[in-house]
Amino acid sequence: LIPAIHHTRQAVRTRKERFRLIQFLRESEERYRSTVESLHDMIFYVDEKGIFRDFFVPPSQELKPYLPPEEFLGKSYRKVLPPHLVKQITAAVDQIRQGSRTVEFRYSLEVDKKTHWYRATLTGRYDGDRFRGVTGVVKDITEQLAVEEQNRILSQGFQQSPVMVVVTDRRWRVEYCNPRFTEVTGYSQDEALGKTMLELLEGDPMAPEEVEKIEAVIRHGQTWEGRFHNRRKDGSMYWERAILSPILDANDKLMHILHLKQDITDQVETQERLERNEQRFRAVVEHSNDGMYVLKGQRFLFVNRRFEEMTGYRSADVTRKDFRYEDMLTEAGKEVFRQRREAFRQGKTVSDRFTFQSRTKDGDIKYFEASISRLNWDGVAATLGMLRDVTDMVVMQQELEEALKLAQQGEEIKRLFLANMSHEIRTPLNAIIGFTDLLQQTLHDRLSAEEQTFFNEVLKSGNRLIHTVHEILDMSQIEAGSFPVHPEPFNLTETLKGVFLANEAAARSKQLEFTLSLPEEDVMATADPMCVQRALENLMDNAIKYTTEGRVTVTLGAKGNTPEIVIEDTGIGMSEEYLARAFEPFSQESEGYTKKFQGVGLGLSLTKKYLELNSIDLAITSRKGVGTMVKITFPPEKKTG
C-alpha cells in the first residue's frame, strides 16, 4: 500500500480531495486488516534488497512460523531462513524480476520437531516500473498433502487390488470398478458405469426375500458376506465371494456401497472335485485288500474294513480319544517306533516303509509292513498308512536266519535258498505287475491323482522286487559257475548311449546335470554285450541314486586301442572303510532302520562280476561327501587289416 499512497499524495492537490483520500485509505486499511486477520495464511513483504519489512501471522495460530515474526523484521531472508528455502525464494524473485507476475513453490521446514509442508505464493511489488520487492503468502499444506497421499494410496490400492472393487450408489448402480473387475467379468468401466449389479451380472436367480435380506443388512449400516454365482459378459458363469459394506455420510445416511469381490471359481470347482474324489476314494479304501489308517499323533482318525479284519479292532475301538496306537504294539514294535522317532529327531532320513510287531485284539502276535505318507485330513496334517500282514514272511525269514546260524556253510545255503525263493516269487510277481498295470490302464480316466499314486507305488514296488529277483538269480548263477557269457564284437558307443537315455528321466526328476561325452567315431569292444549293459545300468543307476544335487557325467574314450568309460558324480561318496568292502554281496553303507536308499546291496558286487567274466577292469575312487569316480577299462582291441 505504501507506494500506492505515495503516488496518490502526489496527485492530490486540494485539501478536500486529500481528506476524502485519507478517509478512503482508512476504510480500505480497515477492510484489508479485517480480511487478512480472517485468513489462515502468513503474509510477508520483502523489499528489493531482500529485507523483511512486514510479517503477518494469523491470530488463529494454526500456522506457526519458522521463527517468531520479530526475528524476521529488518533482516535479510538470506540470513534467517534455511539454505534450501533461500535458494527457492531467490529463484522465485529472479523470475519475477524477469517478468513473471506470480511465482508459486513448495518447501518443508521442521516446526516443533515435526516436518511441515508449505505452499508459498510470491507477487512482485512495483513503484511504477521500479521493482520494490515481493509480497509472499504462505499456507501450511501438511494436512492437505497427507489427505492427498492417503487418497492416492487408496486409489492406487483399488486399481492394483487382486480382488474386484466396485462402488455403487444406494440403488446398486455402478459408480466405480477397478481393472480386476474388468478382467474377471469382461465389462469395461464405461460399460459398467450407471448399470445396476443385477443388470450386469445376471447370475443364478435369487429369491426376493434373499435380496431383501441383503439390502436390509446394508441399510442398517452392517457388512454382508456371502457368495454369488454370476455370469460374465461372454456368458460363462463364475463363483465369487463378496463382502458388501455401506458407506455412510456424517449423519449415518447410506450414500454408497463398497463391493469387495473375489473370483473363487477354481476353489469351488476344486472343492466339488475333492468331494467327488473323496467319495470314490472311500469306496476304494473300504474294499482294499490292504489295511489302511489315518493317524494324527498317537490317535487313529480313520481305519478301513481290512484294518479291522487284520487287527481284530473295530473302528469304534481305535478311534476313541483315549486309545493310542501304541496300545496295539508289543515291546518289539514299540522299539521300532522309538528308533524311528530318535532317527527323525537327529535329522536322519527315515524310510516311509518299515515292519513292526503288533498284537491283535485277541492277543495274537503279528508282523505288519507299513507304508506311510503325509496328507491333509479334514484340514489337519496327518499320516496315511497302508498295512500288509507279513507275519508268514517274517516267520519264514526268522526260521531261515536260525537255520543259517546252525549251518556251517551259511553263505552258500543263503544263496541257494534265495535263488529258489526268487524262482517261486518271479512267476506270481509278474502276474501281479501285469494285472496291476492292466487295471490301472482300464481305470485310468476314473482315477484321482492320489489313486494314480497308489497304482504307481504298486508298480514301482513290483518292478523293484522283480529287479531284485533278477539280481539274486544272476548272483546265484555266477556263484554256481553256470552264468552264460557270450563274448562278441559290439558297438560300445551305441550300448552306452542306450543306457544313458534310459536313465535321463531319473536324472531329470532329481534336477541333476546329466551329460554324456562321446568321441567323434564309434568305439567298438569285444565282450558279452548283455554283461556290459547290465554293468553300465547298475553304475549309472547308483550314480543318480546317490547324487541328490549337482551332476553326473559319463565319458567314453579310447587310449590307443583300449576303450575306457568314466562315470563321475557329485553324490554322497563312500568312506574309506566301506570302499574296502563295497564289492561284497548284500553290503550297503547305510543299513537298518535308518537305511536311506533302496536295494539289497548286490549292485556293485554283480557289476564287478559281470565285468570280471569279460576280463574288464573296474576301479572306483570316492570321497565321503564329495563324490565318486568309476573307471571301466576294456581289454585292448585287436587291430584288423
Coordinates of N, CA and C in Angstrom, one line a residue, residues 477-568:
Q477 N 23.7 -117.8 -10.2 CA 24.3 -118.5 -11.4 C 25.8 -118.2 -11.4
I478 N 26.2 -117.0 -11.2 CA 27.6 -116.6 -11.2 C 28.4 -117.4 -10.2
E479 N 27.8 -117.5 -8.9 CA 28.5 -118.2 -7.9 C 28.5 -119.7 -8.2
A480 N 27.5 -120.2 -8.9 CA 27.5 -121.6 -9.2 C 28.3 -121.9 -10.5
G481 N 28.8 -120.9 -11.1 CA 29.6 -121.1 -12.3 C 28.7 -121.4 -13.6
S482 N 27.4 -121.2 -13.5 CA 26.6 -121.5 -14.6 C 26.0 -120.3 -15.4
F483 N 26.6 -119.1 -15.1 CA 26.1 -117.9 -15.8 C 26.7 -117.9 -17.2
P484 N 25.8 -117.8 -18.2 CA 26.3 -117.8 -19.6 C 26.9 -116.5 -20.1
V485 N 28.1 -116.7 -20.7 CA 28.8 -115.5 -21.2 C 29.1 -115.7 -22.7
H486 N 28.8 -114.8 -23.5 CA 29.0 -114.9 -25.0 C 29.7 -113.7 -25.5
P487 N 31.0 -113.7 -25.5 CA 31.8 -112.5 -26.0 C 31.6 -112.4 -27.5
E488 N 31.5 -111.1 -27.9 CA 31.4 -110.9 -29.4 C 31.7 -109.4 -29.6
P489 N 32.2 -109.0 -30.8 CA 32.4 -107.6 -31.1 C 31.1 -106.9 -31.1
F490 N 31.0 -105.7 -30.5 CA 29.8 -104.9 -30.5 C 30.1 -103.4 -30.4
N491 N 29.1 -102.6 -30.8 CA 29.3 -101.1 -30.8 C 29.1 -100.6 -29.3
L492 N 30.2 -100.3 -28.7 CA 30.2 -99.8 -27.3 C 29.5 -98.5 -27.2
T493 N 29.7 -97.6 -28.2 CA 29.1 -96.3 -28.2 C 27.6 -96.4 -28.2
E494 N 27.0 -97.2 -29.0 CA 25.5 -97.4 -29.1 C 25.0 -97.9 -27.8
T495 N 25.7 -98.9 -27.2 CA 25.3 -99.5 -25.9 C 25.3 -98.5 -24.8
L496 N 26.3 -97.7 -24.8 CA 26.4 -96.6 -23.7 C 25.3 -95.6 -23.9
K497 N 25.1 -95.2 -25.2 CA 24.0 -94.2 -25.4 C 22.7 -94.7 -25.0
G498 N 22.4 -96.0 -25.3 CA 21.1 -96.6 -24.9 C 20.9 -96.5 -23.4
V499 N 21.9 -96.9 -22.6 CA 21.8 -96.9 -21.2 C 21.7 -95.5 -20.7
F500 N 22.4 -94.5 -21.3 CA 22.3 -93.1 -20.9 C 20.9 -92.6 -21.0
L501 N 20.3 -92.8 -22.2 CA 19.0 -92.3 -22.5 C 18.0 -93.0 -21.5
A502 N 18.2 -94.2 -21.2 CA 17.2 -94.9 -20.3 C 17.2 -94.3 -18.9
N503 N 18.3 -93.6 -18.5 CA 18.5 -93.0 -17.2 C 18.2 -91.5 -17.2
E504 N 18.0 -90.9 -18.3 CA 17.8 -89.5 -18.4 C 16.6 -89.0 -17.5
A505 N 15.5 -89.7 -17.6 CA 14.3 -89.3 -16.9 C 14.6 -89.3 -15.4
A506 N 15.3 -90.3 -14.9 CA 15.6 -90.4 -13.4 C 16.4 -89.2 -13.0
A507 N 17.4 -88.9 -13.8 CA 18.3 -87.7 -13.5 C 17.6 -86.4 -13.6
R508 N 16.7 -86.3 -14.6 CA 15.9 -85.1 -14.7 C 15.0 -84.9 -13.6
S509 N 14.4 -86.0 -13.1 CA 13.4 -85.9 -11.9 C 14.1 -85.3 -10.7
K510 N 15.4 -85.5 -10.6 CA 16.2 -85.0 -9.4 C 16.9 -83.7 -9.8
Q511 N 16.7 -83.2 -11.0 CA 17.3 -81.9 -11.4 C 18.8 -82.0 -11.4
L512 N 19.3 -83.1 -11.9 CA 20.8 -83.3 -11.9 C 21.3 -82.9 -13.3
E513 N 22.5 -82.4 -13.4 CA 23.2 -82.1 -14.7 C 23.7 -83.5 -15.1
F514 N 23.1 -84.1 -16.2 CA 23.4 -85.4 -16.6 C 24.0 -85.3 -18.1
T515 N 25.3 -85.6 -18.2 CA 25.9 -85.3 -19.6 C 26.6 -86.6 -20.0
L516 N 26.7 -86.7 -21.4 CA 27.4 -87.8 -22.0 C 28.4 -87.3 -23.0
S517 N 29.6 -87.7 -22.9 CA 30.7 -87.2 -23.8 C 31.2 -88.4 -24.6
L518 N 31.0 -88.3 -26.0 CA 31.4 -89.4 -26.9 C 32.5 -88.9 -27.9
P519 N 33.4 -89.8 -28.3 CA 34.3 -89.4 -29.4 C 33.6 -89.3 -30.7
E520 N 34.2 -88.7 -31.7 CA 33.6 -88.5 -33.0 C 33.3 -89.8 -33.7
E521 N 34.1 -90.8 -33.5 CA 33.9 -92.1 -34.2 C 33.4 -93.1 -33.1
D522 N 32.6 -94.0 -33.6 CA 32.1 -95.1 -32.7 C 33.2 -95.9 -32.2
V523 N 33.1 -96.4 -30.9 CA 34.1 -97.2 -30.3 C 33.6 -98.6 -30.2
M524 N 34.4 -99.6 -30.7 CA 34.0 -101.0 -30.7 C 34.7 -101.7 -29.5
A525 N 34.1 -102.8 -29.0 CA 34.7 -103.6 -28.0 C 34.3 -105.0 -28.2
T526 N 35.0 -105.9 -27.5 CA 34.7 -107.4 -27.6 C 34.4 -107.8 -26.2
A527 N 33.2 -108.2 -25.9 CA 32.7 -108.7 -24.7 C 31.3 -109.2 -24.8
D528 N 30.7 -109.7 -23.7 CA 29.3 -110.1 -23.8 C 28.5 -108.8 -23.7
P529 N 27.7 -108.4 -24.7 CA 27.0 -107.1 -24.6 C 26.1 -107.0 -23.5
M530 N 25.4 -108.1 -23.1 CA 24.4 -108.1 -22.0 C 25.1 -107.8 -20.7
C531 N 26.3 -108.4 -20.5 CA 27.0 -108.2 -19.2 C 27.4 -106.7 -19.1
V532 N 27.9 -106.2 -20.2 CA 28.4 -104.8 -20.2 C 27.2 -103.8 -20.0
Q533 N 26.1 -104.1 -20.7 CA 24.9 -103.3 -20.5 C 24.4 -103.3 -19.0
R534 N 24.3 -104.5 -18.4 CA 23.8 -104.6 -17.0 C 24.8 -103.9 -16.1
A535 N 26.1 -104.0 -16.4 CA 27.1 -103.3 -15.5 C 26.9 -101.8 -15.6
L536 N 26.7 -101.3 -16.8 CA 26.5 -99.8 -17.0 C 25.2 -99.4 -16.4
E537 N 24.2 -100.2 -16.5 CA 22.9 -99.8 -15.9 C 23.0 -99.7 -14.4
N538 N 23.7 -100.6 -13.8 CA 23.9 -100.6 -12.3 C 24.7 -99.4 -11.9
L539 N 25.8 -99.1 -12.6 CA 26.7 -98.0 -12.3 C 26.0 -96.6 -12.5
M540 N 25.3 -96.4 -13.6 CA 24.6 -95.2 -13.8 C 23.4 -95.0 -12.8
D541 N 22.7 -96.1 -12.5 CA 21.7 -96.1 -11.5 C 22.2 -95.7 -10.1
N542 N 23.3 -96.2 -9.8 CA 24.0 -95.9 -8.5 C 24.4 -94.4 -8.5
A543 N 25.0 -93.9 -9.6 CA 25.4 -92.5 -9.6 C 24.3 -91.6 -9.4
I544 N 23.1 -91.9 -10.1 CA 22.0 -91.0 -10.0 C 21.3 -91.2 -8.6
K545 N 21.2 -92.4 -8.1 CA 20.5 -92.7 -6.9 C 21.2 -92.0 -5.7
Y546 N 22.6 -92.0 -5.7 CA 23.3 -91.5 -4.5 C 23.7 -90.0 -4.8
T547 N 23.2 -89.4 -5.8 CA 23.5 -87.9 -6.0 C 22.2 -87.2 -5.8
T548 N 22.2 -86.3 -4.8 CA 21.0 -85.5 -4.5 C 21.0 -84.2 -5.2
E549 N 22.2 -83.7 -5.5 CA 22.3 -82.4 -6.3 C 23.7 -82.4 -7.0
G550 N 23.7 -81.6 -8.0 CA 25.0 -81.5 -8.7 C 24.9 -82.1 -10.1
R551 N 25.9 -83.0 -10.4 CA 26.0 -83.6 -11.8 C 26.4 -85.0 -11.8
V552 N 26.1 -85.7 -12.9 CA 26.6 -87.0 -13.2 C 27.1 -86.9 -14.6
T553 N 28.4 -87.2 -14.8 CA 29.0 -87.1 -16.2 C 29.5 -88.5 -16.6
V554 N 29.2 -88.8 -17.9 CA 29.6 -90.1 -18.5 C 30.5 -89.8 -19.7
T555 N 31.7 -90.4 -19.7 CA 32.7 -90.1 -20.7 C 33.2 -91.4 -21.3
L556 N 33.1 -91.5 -22.6 CA 33.7 -92.7 -23.4 C 34.9 -92.2 -24.1
G557 N 36.0 -92.9 -24.0 CA 37.2 -92.6 -24.7 C 38.0 -93.8 -25.1
A558 N 39.1 -93.7 -25.7 CA 39.9 -94.8 -26.1 C 41.4 -94.4 -26.1
K559 N 42.1 -95.0 -25.2 CA 43.6 -94.7 -25.2 C 44.2 -95.7 -26.1
G560 N 44.6 -95.3 -27.2 CA 45.1 -96.2 -28.3 C 44.0 -97.1 -28.7
N561 N 44.1 -98.4 -28.6 CA 43.0 -99.3 -28.9 C 42.4 -99.9 -27.7
T562 N 42.5 -99.2 -26.5 CA 41.9 -99.6 -25.3 C 40.7 -98.7 -24.9
P563 N 39.5 -99.2 -25.1 CA 38.3 -98.5 -24.7 C 38.2 -98.2 -23.2
E564 N 37.7 -97.1 -22.8 CA 37.6 -96.7 -21.4 C 36.4 -95.9 -21.2
I565 N 35.6 -96.2 -20.1 CA 34.4 -95.4 -19.7 C 34.6 -94.9 -18.3
V566 N 34.3 -93.6 -18.1 CA 34.5 -93.0 -16.8 C 33.1 -92.4 -16.4
I567 N 32.6 -92.7 -15.3 CA 31.3 -92.2 -14.7 C 31.7 -91.5 -13.4
E568 N 31.4 -90.2 -13.4 CA 31.7 -89.3 -12.2 C 30.4 -88.7 -11.7

